[in-house]
XYZ file of C-alpha atoms in Angstrom:
358
model
C 0.000 0.000 0.000
C 2.991 2.323 0.373
C 3.304 2.638 -3.407
C -0.392 3.467 -3.700
C -0.198 6.205 -1.083
C 3.106 7.545 -2.405
C 1.749 7.740 -5.949
C -1.402 9.555 -4.870
C 0.479 12.001 -2.654
C 2.629 12.969 -5.630
C -0.356 14.002 -7.766
C -0.580 17.611 -6.492
C 3.169 18.029 -6.989
C 3.358 17.227 -10.692
C 4.208 19.724 -13.427
C 1.451 20.283 -14.242
C -0.296 18.959 -11.171
C -3.222 16.627 -11.792
C -5.151 18.421 -9.033
C -4.401 20.898 -6.232
C -5.412 18.268 -3.707
C -6.400 14.622 -3.423
C -7.710 12.049 -0.958
C -7.376 8.295 -1.311
C -9.021 5.557 0.719
C -8.725 1.850 -0.053
C -10.034 -1.164 1.782
C -10.117 -4.934 1.676
C -12.666 -6.878 3.636
C -13.432 -4.956 6.841
C -10.004 -3.294 6.894
C -8.994 0.145 5.623
C -5.613 -0.601 4.077
C -4.716 2.907 2.895
C -5.948 6.395 3.721
C -4.135 9.615 2.920
C -4.591 13.217 1.843
C -2.246 15.586 0.038
C -2.270 19.110 -1.302
C -4.926 21.759 -0.903
C -8.711 21.744 -0.697
C -8.751 25.437 -1.523
C -5.836 27.388 -2.942
C -7.103 29.816 -5.584
C -9.410 32.816 -5.458
C -9.869 33.056 -9.241
C -8.503 32.030 -12.631
C -6.686 34.424 -14.971
C -7.517 33.387 -18.556
C -4.954 35.688 -20.139
C -2.070 34.284 -18.122
C -3.691 30.813 -18.036
C -3.042 30.362 -14.340
C -4.797 30.417 -11.029
C -4.699 33.498 -8.853
C -3.796 32.308 -5.376
C -5.451 33.264 -2.139
C -3.213 34.805 0.533
C -1.074 31.948 1.848
C -2.732 31.954 5.266
C -6.103 31.330 3.580
C -5.090 28.151 1.745
C -7.062 25.212 3.127
C -5.172 21.953 3.538
C -6.654 18.782 2.112
C -7.661 16.332 4.825
C -8.969 12.787 4.770
C -12.321 14.138 5.959
C -12.593 16.891 3.339
C -16.019 17.069 1.676
C -16.088 16.856 -2.143
C -18.618 17.656 -4.837
C -19.165 14.105 -6.116
C -20.429 15.178 -9.559
C -21.549 12.042 -11.447
C -20.909 9.724 -8.508
C -24.316 11.104 -7.487
C -25.777 8.864 -10.209
C -24.922 5.805 -8.123
C -27.178 6.992 -5.312
C -30.056 7.621 -7.721
C -29.559 4.133 -9.150
C -29.567 2.574 -5.675
C -32.749 4.473 -4.786
C -34.359 3.106 -7.960
C -33.288 -0.463 -7.239
C -34.722 -0.118 -3.727
C -38.101 0.632 -5.296
C -37.656 -2.315 -7.672
C -36.833 -4.610 -4.752
C -40.016 -3.481 -2.997
C -42.115 -4.214 -6.062
C -43.043 -0.585 -6.696
C -41.046 -0.314 -9.923
C -40.104 -2.853 -12.606
C -37.069 -2.662 -14.892
C -39.228 -3.431 -17.928
C -41.712 -0.654 -17.100
C -42.171 1.815 -19.933
C -41.035 5.295 -18.944
C -44.090 6.845 -20.618
C -46.282 5.110 -18.046
C -44.849 7.624 -15.563
C -43.721 10.445 -17.867
C -46.223 10.559 -20.773
C -44.057 12.836 -22.934
C -41.597 9.960 -23.497
C -41.730 8.074 -26.760
C -42.919 4.453 -26.512
C -40.219 1.808 -26.261
C -37.995 3.386 -23.581
C -37.810 1.383 -20.362
C -36.568 1.966 -16.835
C -33.802 -0.551 -17.538
C -32.616 1.531 -20.488
C -32.392 4.630 -18.297
C -30.203 2.728 -15.840
C -27.967 1.210 -18.527
C -27.652 4.347 -20.703
C -29.302 2.657 -23.669
C -32.375 4.918 -23.873
C -31.026 6.951 -26.776
C -31.429 10.220 -24.889
C -28.873 12.942 -25.643
C -25.943 13.284 -23.214
C -27.265 16.590 -21.827
C -29.468 19.614 -22.500
C -28.952 23.299 -21.638
C -31.156 23.439 -18.551
C -28.739 26.073 -17.255
C -30.069 28.495 -19.890
C -33.507 28.475 -18.249
C -34.399 29.323 -14.675
C -38.066 28.346 -14.980
C -38.825 24.723 -14.182
C -41.443 24.547 -16.943
C -38.924 25.641 -19.574
C -36.384 23.091 -18.328
C -38.947 20.293 -18.496
C -40.026 21.367 -21.969
C -36.440 20.760 -23.122
C -36.522 17.260 -21.655
C -39.961 16.436 -23.073
C -38.913 17.446 -26.597
C -35.833 15.206 -26.432
C -37.812 12.360 -24.852
C -40.431 12.452 -27.614
C -37.772 12.015 -30.318
C -34.519 10.776 -28.743
C -31.162 11.550 -30.322
C -30.338 7.840 -30.567
C -32.389 4.708 -31.126
C -33.398 3.108 -27.806
C -31.739 -0.186 -26.904
C -29.380 -0.218 -29.889
C -26.198 1.245 -28.391
C -24.673 2.774 -25.277
C -24.990 6.565 -25.035
C -24.013 7.961 -21.645
C -26.560 10.596 -20.664
C -27.272 12.745 -17.629
C -30.867 12.836 -18.857
C -31.317 9.169 -17.980
C -30.796 9.795 -14.274
C -32.721 13.073 -14.313
C -35.653 11.191 -15.828
C -35.271 8.437 -13.257
C -35.379 11.078 -10.524
C -38.717 12.318 -11.883
C -40.097 8.774 -11.902
C -38.978 8.116 -8.326
C -40.426 11.375 -7.075
C -43.753 10.709 -8.800
C -43.841 7.109 -7.608
C -43.050 7.837 -3.951
C -44.277 11.393 -3.475
C -40.876 12.169 -1.945
C -38.084 14.393 -3.319
C -34.848 12.706 -4.325
C -32.825 14.176 -1.460
C -35.281 12.675 1.031
C -35.185 9.286 -0.705
C -31.385 9.233 -0.614
C -31.282 10.244 3.039
C -34.049 7.909 4.214
C -32.966 4.916 2.150
C -29.178 5.153 1.952
C -27.193 7.753 3.867
C -29.343 7.816 7.012
C -29.401 4.042 7.642
C -25.683 3.772 6.855
C -24.741 6.672 9.118
C -23.216 8.672 6.264
C -23.588 11.945 8.126
C -21.247 13.894 5.834
C -23.157 13.000 2.666
C -25.918 15.196 1.288
C -26.907 17.813 -1.222
C -25.696 21.396 -0.997
C -25.322 24.197 -0.497
C -22.718 23.739 2.234
C -20.681 26.237 4.242
C -17.233 26.393 2.549
C -14.909 25.440 5.438
C -13.914 21.786 5.050
C -15.242 21.575 1.480
C -12.956 21.222 -1.545
C -13.283 24.195 -3.896
C -14.044 23.569 -7.537
C -14.018 26.134 -10.326
C -13.914 29.830 -11.096
C -16.911 29.185 -13.322
C -17.152 31.709 -16.129
C -17.888 31.780 -19.816
C -16.510 30.886 -22.313
C -15.014 27.775 -20.726
C -18.060 27.174 -18.517
C -21.791 27.373 -19.195
C -22.585 29.956 -16.514
C -20.945 32.904 -14.791
C -20.849 31.996 -11.106
C -17.310 32.779 -9.959
C -15.281 30.553 -7.621
C -17.471 27.740 -6.349
C -17.130 26.061 -2.986
C -20.037 24.333 -1.301
C -22.433 24.710 -4.229
C -22.802 22.080 -6.921
C -20.334 22.558 -9.774
C -22.491 21.041 -12.516
C -24.355 23.904 -14.198
C -27.445 21.836 -14.968
C -27.712 20.465 -11.437
C -27.336 24.043 -10.159
C -30.095 25.256 -12.490
C -32.314 22.380 -11.346
C -32.023 23.536 -7.729
C -28.968 21.602 -6.566
C -30.739 18.239 -6.225
C -30.575 16.283 -9.466
C -30.470 12.656 -10.476
C -27.130 13.037 -12.214
C -25.204 15.364 -9.850
C -25.472 17.390 -6.668
C -24.283 15.159 -3.830
C -21.342 16.027 -1.572
C -19.491 13.455 0.497
C -16.208 12.334 2.040
C -13.988 9.367 1.264
C -14.849 7.938 4.671
C -18.592 8.035 3.991
C -18.138 6.525 0.540
C -16.117 3.725 2.112
C -19.188 2.818 4.156
C -21.284 2.608 0.996
C -18.642 0.462 -0.714
C -18.462 -1.845 2.253
C -22.259 -2.185 2.352
C -22.386 -3.138 -1.333
C -19.512 -5.609 -0.976
C -21.364 -7.089 2.011
C -24.447 -7.764 -0.119
C -26.305 -4.629 0.955
C -25.633 -4.548 4.704
C -23.333 -2.575 6.963
C -23.384 -3.296 10.677
C -27.032 -3.598 11.690
C -28.286 -1.602 8.682
C -29.422 -3.145 5.430
C -30.193 -0.933 2.429
C -30.571 -3.693 -0.196
C -30.849 -7.439 -0.417
C -28.054 -9.478 -1.961
C -30.056 -10.049 -5.139
C -30.642 -6.328 -5.585
C -26.916 -5.646 -5.146
C -26.164 -8.262 -7.790
C -28.596 -6.513 -10.156
C -26.677 -3.259 -9.637
C -23.208 -4.732 -10.056
C -23.559 -7.644 -12.478
C -22.818 -6.776 -16.126
C -23.970 -4.550 -17.721
C -24.599 -2.850 -14.361
C -27.479 -0.621 -13.324
C -25.982 2.838 -12.940
C -22.521 1.380 -12.306
C -19.905 1.016 -15.032
C -18.384 -2.471 -15.241
C -14.734 -3.338 -16.026
C -13.592 0.015 -17.388
C -9.776 -0.027 -17.468
C -9.471 3.685 -18.278
C -10.065 4.438 -14.595
C -10.077 0.992 -12.963
C -6.629 -0.057 -14.199
C -5.866 -3.679 -13.397
C -8.851 -3.945 -11.063
C -10.898 -4.224 -14.264
C -11.329 -7.573 -15.883
C -13.421 -9.697 -13.543
C -16.491 -7.637 -12.754
C -15.194 -4.529 -10.998
C -17.869 -1.829 -10.765
C -17.638 1.913 -10.292
C -17.979 5.403 -11.663
C -16.151 8.688 -12.109
C -17.174 12.296 -11.580
C -16.224 15.376 -13.596
C -14.849 17.258 -10.588
C -12.141 14.595 -10.123
C -13.927 11.895 -8.136
C -13.954 8.135 -8.638
C -15.006 4.932 -6.900
C -14.231 1.303 -7.732
C -15.321 -1.827 -5.939
C -14.245 -5.336 -6.803
C -16.272 -8.245 -5.451
C -13.716 -10.783 -6.723
C -11.089 -9.540 -4.259
C -13.432 -7.830 -1.752
C -11.616 -4.535 -2.271
C -12.591 -0.947 -2.970
C -10.792 2.225 -3.959
C -11.967 5.814 -3.550
C -9.981 8.616 -5.141
C -11.290 12.154 -4.677
C -9.614 15.213 -6.166
C -10.473 18.798 -7.078
C -9.136 18.601 -10.633
C -11.334 21.525 -11.764
C -9.804 23.997 -9.278
C -9.301 26.747 -10.386
C -10.781 25.826 -13.803
C -11.818 22.733 -15.692
C -9.184 20.976 -17.753
C -8.782 17.634 -19.439
C -6.656 15.988 -16.774
C -7.431 12.468 -17.900
C -7.942 9.374 -15.779
C -4.413 7.952 -15.883
C -3.831 8.710 -12.153
C -7.054 6.911 -11.278
C -6.045 3.873 -13.314
C -2.541 3.894 -11.839
C -3.894 3.942 -8.287
C -6.278 1.086 -9.058
C -3.456 -0.933 -10.601
C -1.281 -0.426 -7.519
C -4.135 -1.673 -5.354
C -4.744 -4.671 -7.621
C -1.078 -5.684 -7.514
C -0.911 -5.264 -3.745
C -3.928 -7.545 -3.368
C -2.282 -10.181 -5.578
C 0.906 -10.015 -3.479
C -1.103 -10.303 -0.292
C -2.767 -13.414 -1.664
């Protein structure tokens, strides 16, 4: 595990650095085998586009990255929406083969709940909800796409935020509860994930994201810390099926452990073993399966996980009973294409350590 920790700690020191700060937490069975933080949760006050560099805060205002730092999870939020959906399926309130237009009549026939969860609905990757502040105008965008999807349903994989936003609408209609309540009551509350929830949050202890301005961003919001980074999730009120959750590596470790335990953690059970298998067996419901670009050598025998645009990632591997959480603020002070090579390298180091440990 020393190589894993050493490699992660070096990430903020690169030229260029992959991220200002990073947290890693890895576990096998009931044991946390590696946990470390490096760099800075908040270092910049703004981004200078002419000089192409961050403008630093006064040195005494830099906030050190800690293992308990709270991160904007970005698309890792999708995993919670998927779990909430599978909970309703397990209870018999929702069926994977259900037609979406039974709940959302604007949808074209032939799109199922399963296709939303497996990104095979044909819906476009995203829509400019951020350009509209009125809920009715935002929904009109979705209804137009849903009536005539960009792709043909069930013919190919097309990753789309709209799938999980649509699933959120179904869950809220089905239960009469907002998504944030469903996530708290069904997942984070029972598991004791007290540091996990939707924003806004007070900035201290939260990793900063971006000096969000056009033309590189889709909205002019300035330096963001404690509010959701994703412009569409922000426009939708901060609680969205595809983004909006904040959490810590320690809380995510609890979720990983519960899933690896067949849905239980301590005295709490959020899913049955069969429901967990539905989530994690190929092709996965909400979870990506065996994706080497961020799973490295953990991929290959059913590893499941996801990444988030802000620099977050999670991998769990039932074959070796291991998990890896890597959280970084790669978009601080502005979004860049940092790639997933550091994620894959960390996962490979964990995979090789597990092999050596037998």
